[in-house]
GROMACS .gro file of C-alpha atoms in nm:
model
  335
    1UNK     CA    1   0.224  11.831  19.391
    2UNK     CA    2   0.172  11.994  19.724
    3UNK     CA    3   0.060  12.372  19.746
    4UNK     CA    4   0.282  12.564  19.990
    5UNK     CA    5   0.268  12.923  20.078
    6UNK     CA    6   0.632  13.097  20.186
    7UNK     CA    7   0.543  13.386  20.387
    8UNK     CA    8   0.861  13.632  20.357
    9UNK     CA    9   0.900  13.852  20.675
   10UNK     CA   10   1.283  13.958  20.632
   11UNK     CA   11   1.576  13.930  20.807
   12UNK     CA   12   1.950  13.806  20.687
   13UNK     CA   13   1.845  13.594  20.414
   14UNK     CA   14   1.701  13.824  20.193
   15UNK     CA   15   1.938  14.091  20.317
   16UNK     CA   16   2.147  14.277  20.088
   17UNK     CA   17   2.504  14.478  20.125
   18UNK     CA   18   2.429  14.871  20.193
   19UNK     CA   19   2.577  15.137  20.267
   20UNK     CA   20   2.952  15.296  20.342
   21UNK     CA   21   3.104  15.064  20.462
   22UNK     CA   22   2.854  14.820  20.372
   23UNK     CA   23   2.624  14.682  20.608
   24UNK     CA   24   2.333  14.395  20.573
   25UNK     CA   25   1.958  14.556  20.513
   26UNK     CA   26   1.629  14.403  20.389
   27UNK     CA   27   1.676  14.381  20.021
   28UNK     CA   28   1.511  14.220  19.712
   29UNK     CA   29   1.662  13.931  19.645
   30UNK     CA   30   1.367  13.700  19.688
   31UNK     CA   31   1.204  13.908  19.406
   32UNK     CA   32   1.285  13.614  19.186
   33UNK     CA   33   1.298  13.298  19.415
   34UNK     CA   34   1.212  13.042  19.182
   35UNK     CA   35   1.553  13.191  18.966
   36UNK     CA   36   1.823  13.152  19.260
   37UNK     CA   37   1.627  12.861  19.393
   38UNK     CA   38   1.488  12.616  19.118
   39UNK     CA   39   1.430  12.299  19.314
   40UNK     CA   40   1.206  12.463  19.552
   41UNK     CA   41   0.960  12.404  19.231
   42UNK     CA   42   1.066  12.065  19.206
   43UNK     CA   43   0.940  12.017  19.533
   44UNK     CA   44   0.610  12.185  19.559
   45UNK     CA   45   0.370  12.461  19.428
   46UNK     CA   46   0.500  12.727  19.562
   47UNK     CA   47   0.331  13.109  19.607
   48UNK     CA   48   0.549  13.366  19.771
   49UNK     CA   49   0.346  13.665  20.022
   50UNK     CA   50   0.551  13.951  20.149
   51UNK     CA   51   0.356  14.089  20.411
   52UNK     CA   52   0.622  14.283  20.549
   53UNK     CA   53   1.034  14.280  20.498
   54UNK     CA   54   1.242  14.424  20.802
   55UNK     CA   55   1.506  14.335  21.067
   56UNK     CA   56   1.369  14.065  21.305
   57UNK     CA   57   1.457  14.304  21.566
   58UNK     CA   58   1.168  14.555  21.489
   59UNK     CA   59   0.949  14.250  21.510
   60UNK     CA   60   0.637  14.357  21.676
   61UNK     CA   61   0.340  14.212  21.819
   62UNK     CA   62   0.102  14.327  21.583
   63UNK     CA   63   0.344  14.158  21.302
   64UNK     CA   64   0.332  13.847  21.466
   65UNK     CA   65  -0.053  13.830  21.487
   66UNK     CA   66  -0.090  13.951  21.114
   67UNK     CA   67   0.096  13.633  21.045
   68UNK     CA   68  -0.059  13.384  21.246
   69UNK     CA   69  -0.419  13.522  21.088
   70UNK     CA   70  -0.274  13.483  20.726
   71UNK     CA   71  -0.190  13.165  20.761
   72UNK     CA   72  -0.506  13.025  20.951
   73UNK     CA   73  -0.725  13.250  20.660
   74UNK     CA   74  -0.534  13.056  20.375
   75UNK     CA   75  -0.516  12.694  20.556
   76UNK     CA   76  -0.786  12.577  20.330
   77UNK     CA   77  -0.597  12.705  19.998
   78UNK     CA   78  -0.280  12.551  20.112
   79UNK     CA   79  -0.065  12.196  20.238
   80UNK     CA   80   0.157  12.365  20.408
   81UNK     CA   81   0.349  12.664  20.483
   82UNK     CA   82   0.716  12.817  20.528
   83UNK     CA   83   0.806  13.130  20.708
   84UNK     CA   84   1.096  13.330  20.621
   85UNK     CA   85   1.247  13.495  20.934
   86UNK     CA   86   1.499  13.662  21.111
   87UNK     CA   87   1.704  13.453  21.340
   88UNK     CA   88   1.728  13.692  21.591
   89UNK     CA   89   1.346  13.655  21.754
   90UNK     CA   90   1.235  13.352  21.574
   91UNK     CA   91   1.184  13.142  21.829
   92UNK     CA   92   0.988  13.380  22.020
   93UNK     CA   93   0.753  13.392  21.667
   94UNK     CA   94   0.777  13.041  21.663
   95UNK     CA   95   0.648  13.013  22.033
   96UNK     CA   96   0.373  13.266  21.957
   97UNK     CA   97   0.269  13.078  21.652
   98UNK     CA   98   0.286  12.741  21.807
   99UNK     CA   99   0.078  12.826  22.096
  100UNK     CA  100  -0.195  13.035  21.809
  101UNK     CA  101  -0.181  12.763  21.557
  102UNK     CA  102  -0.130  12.445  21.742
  103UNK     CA  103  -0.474  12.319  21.625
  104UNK     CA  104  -0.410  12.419  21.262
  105UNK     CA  105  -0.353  12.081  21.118
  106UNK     CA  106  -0.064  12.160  20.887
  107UNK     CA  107   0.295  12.221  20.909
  108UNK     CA  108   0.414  12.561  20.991
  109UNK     CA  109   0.788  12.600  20.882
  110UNK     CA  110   1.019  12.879  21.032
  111UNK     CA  111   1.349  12.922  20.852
  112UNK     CA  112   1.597  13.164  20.769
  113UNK     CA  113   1.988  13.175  20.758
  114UNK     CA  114   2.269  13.333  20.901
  115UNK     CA  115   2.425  13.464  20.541
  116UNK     CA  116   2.236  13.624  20.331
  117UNK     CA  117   2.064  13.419  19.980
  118UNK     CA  118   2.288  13.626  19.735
  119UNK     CA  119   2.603  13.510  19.885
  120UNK     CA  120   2.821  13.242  19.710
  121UNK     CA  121   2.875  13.054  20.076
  122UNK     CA  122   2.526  13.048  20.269
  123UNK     CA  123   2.282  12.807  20.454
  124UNK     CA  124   2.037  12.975  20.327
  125UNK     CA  125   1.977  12.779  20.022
  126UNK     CA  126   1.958  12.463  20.180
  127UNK     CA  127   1.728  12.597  20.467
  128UNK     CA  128   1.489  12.712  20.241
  129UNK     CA  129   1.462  12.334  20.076
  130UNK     CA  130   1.480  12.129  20.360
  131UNK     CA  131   1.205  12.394  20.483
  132UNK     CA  132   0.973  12.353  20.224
  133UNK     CA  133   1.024  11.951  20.203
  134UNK     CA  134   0.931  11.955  20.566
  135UNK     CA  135   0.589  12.156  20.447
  136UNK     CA  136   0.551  11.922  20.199
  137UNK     CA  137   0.510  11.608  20.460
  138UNK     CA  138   0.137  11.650  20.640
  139UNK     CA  139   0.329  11.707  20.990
  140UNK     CA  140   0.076  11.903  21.222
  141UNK     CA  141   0.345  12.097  21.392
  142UNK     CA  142   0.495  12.495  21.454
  143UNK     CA  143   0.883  12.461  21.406
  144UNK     CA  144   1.173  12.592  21.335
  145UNK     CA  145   1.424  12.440  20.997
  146UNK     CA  146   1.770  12.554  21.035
  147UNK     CA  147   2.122  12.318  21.002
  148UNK     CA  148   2.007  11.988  21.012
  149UNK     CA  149   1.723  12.031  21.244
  150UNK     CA  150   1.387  12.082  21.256
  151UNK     CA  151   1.277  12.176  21.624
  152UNK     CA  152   0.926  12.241  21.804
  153UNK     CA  153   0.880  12.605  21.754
  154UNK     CA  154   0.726  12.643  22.130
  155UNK     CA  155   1.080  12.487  22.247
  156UNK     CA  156   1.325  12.652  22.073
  157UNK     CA  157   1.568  12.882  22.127
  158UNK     CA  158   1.900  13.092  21.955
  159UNK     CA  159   2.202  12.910  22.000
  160UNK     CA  160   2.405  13.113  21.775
  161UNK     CA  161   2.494  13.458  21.625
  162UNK     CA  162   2.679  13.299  21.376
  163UNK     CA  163   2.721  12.883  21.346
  164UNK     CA  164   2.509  12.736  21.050
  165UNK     CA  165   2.342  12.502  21.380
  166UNK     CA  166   2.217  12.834  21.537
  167UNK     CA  167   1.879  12.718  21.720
  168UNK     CA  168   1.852  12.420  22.004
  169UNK     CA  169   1.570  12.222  22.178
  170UNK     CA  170   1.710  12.200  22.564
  171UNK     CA  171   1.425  11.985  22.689
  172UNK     CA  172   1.252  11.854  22.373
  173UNK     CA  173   1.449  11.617  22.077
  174UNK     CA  174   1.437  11.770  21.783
  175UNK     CA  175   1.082  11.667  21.515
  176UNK     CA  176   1.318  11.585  21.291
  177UNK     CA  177   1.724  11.569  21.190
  178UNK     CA  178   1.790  11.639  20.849
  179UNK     CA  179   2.098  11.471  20.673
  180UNK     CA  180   2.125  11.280  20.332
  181UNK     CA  181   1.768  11.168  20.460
  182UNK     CA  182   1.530  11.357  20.657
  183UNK     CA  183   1.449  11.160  20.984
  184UNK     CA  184   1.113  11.248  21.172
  185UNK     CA  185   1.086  11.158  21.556
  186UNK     CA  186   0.790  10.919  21.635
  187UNK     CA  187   0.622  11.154  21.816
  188UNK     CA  188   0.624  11.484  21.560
  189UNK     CA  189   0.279  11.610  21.568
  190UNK     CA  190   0.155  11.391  21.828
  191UNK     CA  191   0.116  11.643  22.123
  192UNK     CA  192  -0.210  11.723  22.288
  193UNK     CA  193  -0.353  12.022  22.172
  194UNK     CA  194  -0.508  12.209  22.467
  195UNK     CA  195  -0.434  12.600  22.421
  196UNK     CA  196  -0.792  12.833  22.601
  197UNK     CA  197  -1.026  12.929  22.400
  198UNK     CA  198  -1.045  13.355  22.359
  199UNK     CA  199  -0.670  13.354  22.297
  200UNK     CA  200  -0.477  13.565  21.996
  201UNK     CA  201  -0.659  13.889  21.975
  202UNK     CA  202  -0.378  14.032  22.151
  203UNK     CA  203  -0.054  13.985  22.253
  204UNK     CA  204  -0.016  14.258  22.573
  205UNK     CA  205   0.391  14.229  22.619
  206UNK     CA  206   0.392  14.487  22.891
  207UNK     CA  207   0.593  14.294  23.106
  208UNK     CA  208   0.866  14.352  23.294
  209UNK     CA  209   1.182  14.089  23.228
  210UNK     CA  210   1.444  14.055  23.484
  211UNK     CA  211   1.760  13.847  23.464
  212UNK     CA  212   1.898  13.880  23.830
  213UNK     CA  213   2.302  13.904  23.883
  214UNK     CA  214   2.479  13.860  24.225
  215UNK     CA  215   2.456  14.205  24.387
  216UNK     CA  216   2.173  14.345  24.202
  217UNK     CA  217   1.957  14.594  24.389
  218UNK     CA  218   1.545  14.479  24.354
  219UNK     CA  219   1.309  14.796  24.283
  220UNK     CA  220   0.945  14.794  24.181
  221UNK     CA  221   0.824  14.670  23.857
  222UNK     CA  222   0.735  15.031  23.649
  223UNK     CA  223   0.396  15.149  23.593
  224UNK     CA  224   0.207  15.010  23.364
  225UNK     CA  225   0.350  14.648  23.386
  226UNK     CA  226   0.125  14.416  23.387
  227UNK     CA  227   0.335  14.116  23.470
  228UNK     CA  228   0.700  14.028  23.558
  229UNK     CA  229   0.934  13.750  23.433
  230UNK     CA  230   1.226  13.642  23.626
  231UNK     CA  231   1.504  13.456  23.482
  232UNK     CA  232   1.637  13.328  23.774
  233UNK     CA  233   1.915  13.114  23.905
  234UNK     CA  234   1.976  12.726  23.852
  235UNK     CA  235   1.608  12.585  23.913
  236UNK     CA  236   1.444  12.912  24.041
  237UNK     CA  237   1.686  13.036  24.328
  238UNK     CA  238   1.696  13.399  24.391
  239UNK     CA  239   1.874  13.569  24.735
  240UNK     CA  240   1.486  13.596  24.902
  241UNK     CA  241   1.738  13.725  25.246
  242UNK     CA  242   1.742  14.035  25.064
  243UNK     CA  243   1.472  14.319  25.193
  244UNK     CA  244   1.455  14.487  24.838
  245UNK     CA  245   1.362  14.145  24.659
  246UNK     CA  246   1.115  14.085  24.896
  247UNK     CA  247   0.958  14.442  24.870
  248UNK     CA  248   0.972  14.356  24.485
  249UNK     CA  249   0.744  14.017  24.466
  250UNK     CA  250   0.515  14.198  24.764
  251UNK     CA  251   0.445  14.501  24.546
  252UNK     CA  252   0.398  14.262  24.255
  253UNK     CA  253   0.170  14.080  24.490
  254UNK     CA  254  -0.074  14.360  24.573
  255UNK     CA  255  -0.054  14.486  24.241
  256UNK     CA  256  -0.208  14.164  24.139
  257UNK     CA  257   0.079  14.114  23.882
  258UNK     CA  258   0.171  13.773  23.784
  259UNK     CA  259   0.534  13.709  23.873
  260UNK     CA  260   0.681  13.402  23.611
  261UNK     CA  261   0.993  13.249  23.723
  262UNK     CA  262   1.269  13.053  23.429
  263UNK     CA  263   1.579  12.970  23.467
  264UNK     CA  264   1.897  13.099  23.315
  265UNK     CA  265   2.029  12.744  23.238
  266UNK     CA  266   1.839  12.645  22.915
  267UNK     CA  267   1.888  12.273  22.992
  268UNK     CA  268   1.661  12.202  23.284
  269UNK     CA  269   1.393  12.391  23.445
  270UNK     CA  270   1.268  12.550  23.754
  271UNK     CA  271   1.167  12.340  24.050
  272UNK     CA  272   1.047  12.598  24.316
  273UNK     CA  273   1.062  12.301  24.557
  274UNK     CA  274   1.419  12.169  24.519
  275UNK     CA  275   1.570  12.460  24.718
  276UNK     CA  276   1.435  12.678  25.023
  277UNK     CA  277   1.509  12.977  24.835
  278UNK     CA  278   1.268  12.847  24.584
  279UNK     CA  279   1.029  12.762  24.826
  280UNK     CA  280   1.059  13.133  25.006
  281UNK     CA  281   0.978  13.251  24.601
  282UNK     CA  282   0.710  13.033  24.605
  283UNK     CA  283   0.583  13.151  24.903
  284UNK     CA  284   0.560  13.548  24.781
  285UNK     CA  285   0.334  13.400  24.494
  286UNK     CA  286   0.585  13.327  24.233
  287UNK     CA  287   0.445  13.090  23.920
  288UNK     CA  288   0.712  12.814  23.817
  289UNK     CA  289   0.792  12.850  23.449
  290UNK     CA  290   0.871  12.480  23.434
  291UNK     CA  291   1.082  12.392  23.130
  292UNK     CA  292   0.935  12.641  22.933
  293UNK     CA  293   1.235  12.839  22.734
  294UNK     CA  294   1.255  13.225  22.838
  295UNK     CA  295   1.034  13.274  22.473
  296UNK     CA  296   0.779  13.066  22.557
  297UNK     CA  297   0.732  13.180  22.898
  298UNK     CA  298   0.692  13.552  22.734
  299UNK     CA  299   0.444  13.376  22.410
  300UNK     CA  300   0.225  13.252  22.679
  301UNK     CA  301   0.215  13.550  22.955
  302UNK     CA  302   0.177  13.749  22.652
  303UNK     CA  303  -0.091  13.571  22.561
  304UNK     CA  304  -0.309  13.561  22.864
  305UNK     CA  305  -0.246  13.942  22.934
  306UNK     CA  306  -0.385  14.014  22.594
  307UNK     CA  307  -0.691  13.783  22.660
  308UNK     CA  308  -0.750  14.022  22.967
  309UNK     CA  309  -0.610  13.780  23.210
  310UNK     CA  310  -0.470  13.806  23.541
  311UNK     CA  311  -0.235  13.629  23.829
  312UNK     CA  312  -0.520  13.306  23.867
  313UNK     CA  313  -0.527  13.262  23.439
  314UNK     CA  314  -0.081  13.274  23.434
  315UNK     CA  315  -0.132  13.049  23.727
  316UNK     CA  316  -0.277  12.757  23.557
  317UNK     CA  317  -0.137  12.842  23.204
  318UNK     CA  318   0.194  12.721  23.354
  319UNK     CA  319   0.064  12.448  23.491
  320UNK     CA  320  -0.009  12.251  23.141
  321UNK     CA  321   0.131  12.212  22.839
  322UNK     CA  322  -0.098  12.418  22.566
  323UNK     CA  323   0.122  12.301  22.223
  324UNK     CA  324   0.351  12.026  22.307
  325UNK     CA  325   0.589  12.220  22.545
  326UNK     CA  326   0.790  12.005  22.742
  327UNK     CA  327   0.691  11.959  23.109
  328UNK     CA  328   0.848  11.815  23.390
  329UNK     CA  329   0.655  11.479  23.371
  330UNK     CA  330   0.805  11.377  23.013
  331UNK     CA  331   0.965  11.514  22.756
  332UNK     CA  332   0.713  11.421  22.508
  333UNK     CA  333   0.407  11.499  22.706
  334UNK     CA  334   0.084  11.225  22.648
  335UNK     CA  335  -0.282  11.302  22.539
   0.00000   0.00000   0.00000
């Protein structure tokens, strides 16, 4: 029988009613897992870590690298592992530990629900099997289990605040869709694995996210910033006729700050080419984002801040695919 360790972290599964009137908080109701949830022993060995129990709101960096340590210290004590979470920034966890463990060799499952365990009607029951059964099966990938999916953690993203099907894969099919049989795409764990060298000591998310509007007015990225992400229009058109944006990506310019451009449509990507207000973007020094979902954009930047990088290192991070991110050449890129 496989050995699996389920990390819990918090958020609504293990949540419990408090307060007046009653509202969800991390409780203890995975105390006694193995009661509520018998088959999980069916399936595997199972030892449960609580490094921490909180809202996935308060998620901080620090929490995210404690986790990605843990599991890379106990990879040789374990077949695979599961990751209790909070739906609300999973998939930017999942995107951080996708790009950090990508060479681990061992499935890394995300899960969680949207009602909590303790409740008569909840998902969370049968995301936490299908969760560890996908631990169980040697798959060398970061993703997230939730409905009847199982999706690349580096391109996920929150559908949901409330349907059971609450995370999607816009540019990459799912590893695997999970019915009365659990069916595994060809190509799950078969991704080039390519992520620098130096990377994970920190994750520096002192950057400045902007999600334009018609009308808005452009002023300079705050101090301290140390890079700016744009979620901009269709495939990476902003209104470059106005004076204020271009003030904004010149000051970015001579503050040497890298300047990452998504798109607000999370099917597709940016193509700073397709459009001449792209190409003006371009121009000021703007980095395509690609296909890479809003949290992977942020895992990476985050990423190559924290290794001390600058506008040269974001440059050509977003220019390959570290972990099996989709890219505009193929959905499932080649080695």
């Amino acid at each position: 029988m496989r050995k699996i360790l389920l990390l819990h972290t918090g958020g609504t599964l293990g949540m419990a009613p408090s307060g007046e009137p009653a509202s969800l908080a991390p409780g203890k109701f995975l105390d006694h897992l193995l009661e509520q949830v018998p088959e999980l022993g069916q399936l595997a060995e199972l030892s449960v870590e609580v490094p921490f129990n909180q809202d996935s709101a308060c998620m901080e960096p620090a929490n995210i690298l404690a986790l990605a340590r843990r599991v890379r210290s106990a990879a040789g004590s374990f077949d695979g592992f599961v990751i209790i979470h909070g739906t609300d920034t999973m998939a930017f966890t999942g995107s951080v530990l996708g790009f950090l463990l990508a060479d681990l060799g061992k499935p890394v499952v995300l899960t969680g629900s949207q009602r909590p365990l303790a409740f008569v009607r909840s998902d969370a029951r049968s995301n936490l099997v299908n969760a560890v059964d996908l631990a169980c099966r040697a798959i060398p990938e970061v993703g997230i289990c939730f409905g009847t999916h199982w999706l690349r953690g580096v391109a996920a993203d929150k559908l949901s605040v409330s349907q059971f099907e609450a995370f999607q894969s816009p540019n990459l099919p799912p590893l695997a869709e999970i019915g009365a049989e659990i069916r595994l795409h060809p190509e799950a764990g078969r991704f080039p694995r390519q992520v620098p060298a130096g990377l994970g000591a920190e994750l520096d998310l002192t950057v400045r996210t902007v999600t334009p509007h018609p009308g808005m007015a452009w002023f300079p990225a705050p101090a301290g910033a140390r890079a700016v992400l744009i979620q901009a229009f269709g495939a990476g058109n902003l209104p470059m006729d106005r004076p204020d944006l271009r003030a904004f990506l010149e000051d970015c310019r001579q503050r040497q700050l890298p300047v990452v451009v998504t798109s607000q449509c999370p099917h597709g990507g940016v193509d700073l080419s397709a459009y001449e207000m792209g190409r003006k973007l371009e121009d000021l020094g703007a980095i395509s984002g690609g296909l890479h979902t809003r949290w992977a954009a942020l895992a990476k930047l985050g990423l190559v801040l924290g290794a001390g990088g600058g506008v040269a290192d974001a440059r050509e991070a977003f220019r390959a695919a570290w972990a099996g991110e989709p890219t505009p050449e193929g959905a499932w890129p080649q080695a």
